[in-house]
Every structure is written in structure tokens, then in C-alpha cells.
Amino acid sequence: MSRLDDQDFPALTMGQAAELLGVQPAFLRSLDAAGVLTPGRSGGGHRRYSRNQLELVARMRALLDEGLTLDAAVRVTGLEDELGRARTRIAELEAEVGADDDGADEAAR
């Protein structure tokens, strides 16, 4: 797989990330300083952002624009991510149960 296909590969510079998101580089630095986001670093020590990190920043920015504090926005995004993982796991388990039921139905015939 190409590194550019990897959603977690830190491919974008701070300037590119800020431009794509419509934020100031200082906003990205503040998230890093607060420990909300840990960008990759180039050989020269410059911040590099992945697409997954940009998605998180966009979600955080929307919550902050709605008036949430940084701590609240971190909590909300964390809970949203946890809920997404739980829903994925439920779907997997339901598929397993469905597959087991189908096998039992075929055995009963």
C-alpha cells in the first residue's frame, strides 16, 4: 500500500493543513501544545499532518465554533469515536450471529 493511501501517514505540512481546513497555523500549534493532536515530524522537525488528523481538527473546529470549550470538544470527539467503534463491533457481532443462525437453519433442513 502506498503511504499516500494510508490515512495515518503524515503527508501534509502545517501550511497545507491550515489552508485545507481554513484555520490559522497557530490553531494547529495550540492543539499540539494542548496534547489534543500529536502531528508527525519531518527530519527537520516540522509538523506533518495525516488525513485522519485533519478530520479530527475539522471536527474539533466545528465544536469550538459552536461554543464548546477545548476540553468539552475533546470529550465529545472521543465519545463520538467510541460510539462509532461500538456500532461497528455490534454490526460485526450481529453478522456473526446471523451467519450462525443461517448455518443452524440449514442443518435443521
XYZ file of C-alpha atoms in Angstrom, residues 41-90:
50
model
C 7.623 15.431 12.382
C 9.798 15.763 9.319
C 13.534 15.167 9.517
C 13.916 18.893 10.161
C 11.350 18.843 12.984
C 8.480 20.438 11.043
C 4.964 19.285 11.845
C 3.292 16.919 9.383
C -0.399 16.017 9.490
C -2.280 12.925 8.347
C -5.735 12.899 6.806
C -7.149 11.333 9.978
C -5.657 14.184 11.999
C -7.164 16.740 9.616
C -10.556 15.122 10.064
C -10.211 15.365 13.844
C -9.155 19.018 13.612
C -12.173 19.796 11.416
C -14.499 18.134 13.926
C -12.846 19.977 16.819
C -13.083 23.293 14.986
C -16.807 22.811 14.344
C -17.418 22.095 18.035
C -15.342 25.088 19.124
C -17.270 27.275 16.677
C -20.469 26.074 18.375
C -19.146 27.462 21.651
C -17.732 24.371 23.342
C -14.532 24.659 25.306
C -11.470 22.765 24.127
C -11.874 20.212 26.932
C -15.530 19.667 26.008
C -14.697 19.328 22.305
C -12.016 16.734 23.114
C -14.516 14.798 25.215
C -17.248 14.955 22.552
C -14.961 13.764 19.752
C -13.661 10.977 21.976
C -17.182 9.828 22.792
C -18.217 10.034 19.130
C -15.243 7.869 18.169
C -16.031 5.382 20.932
C -19.659 5.178 19.803
C -18.548 4.584 16.220
C -16.296 1.729 17.301
C -19.117 0.233 19.397
C -21.550 0.407 16.476
C -19.008 -1.277 14.208
C -18.498 -4.054 16.750
C -22.261 -4.533 17.181
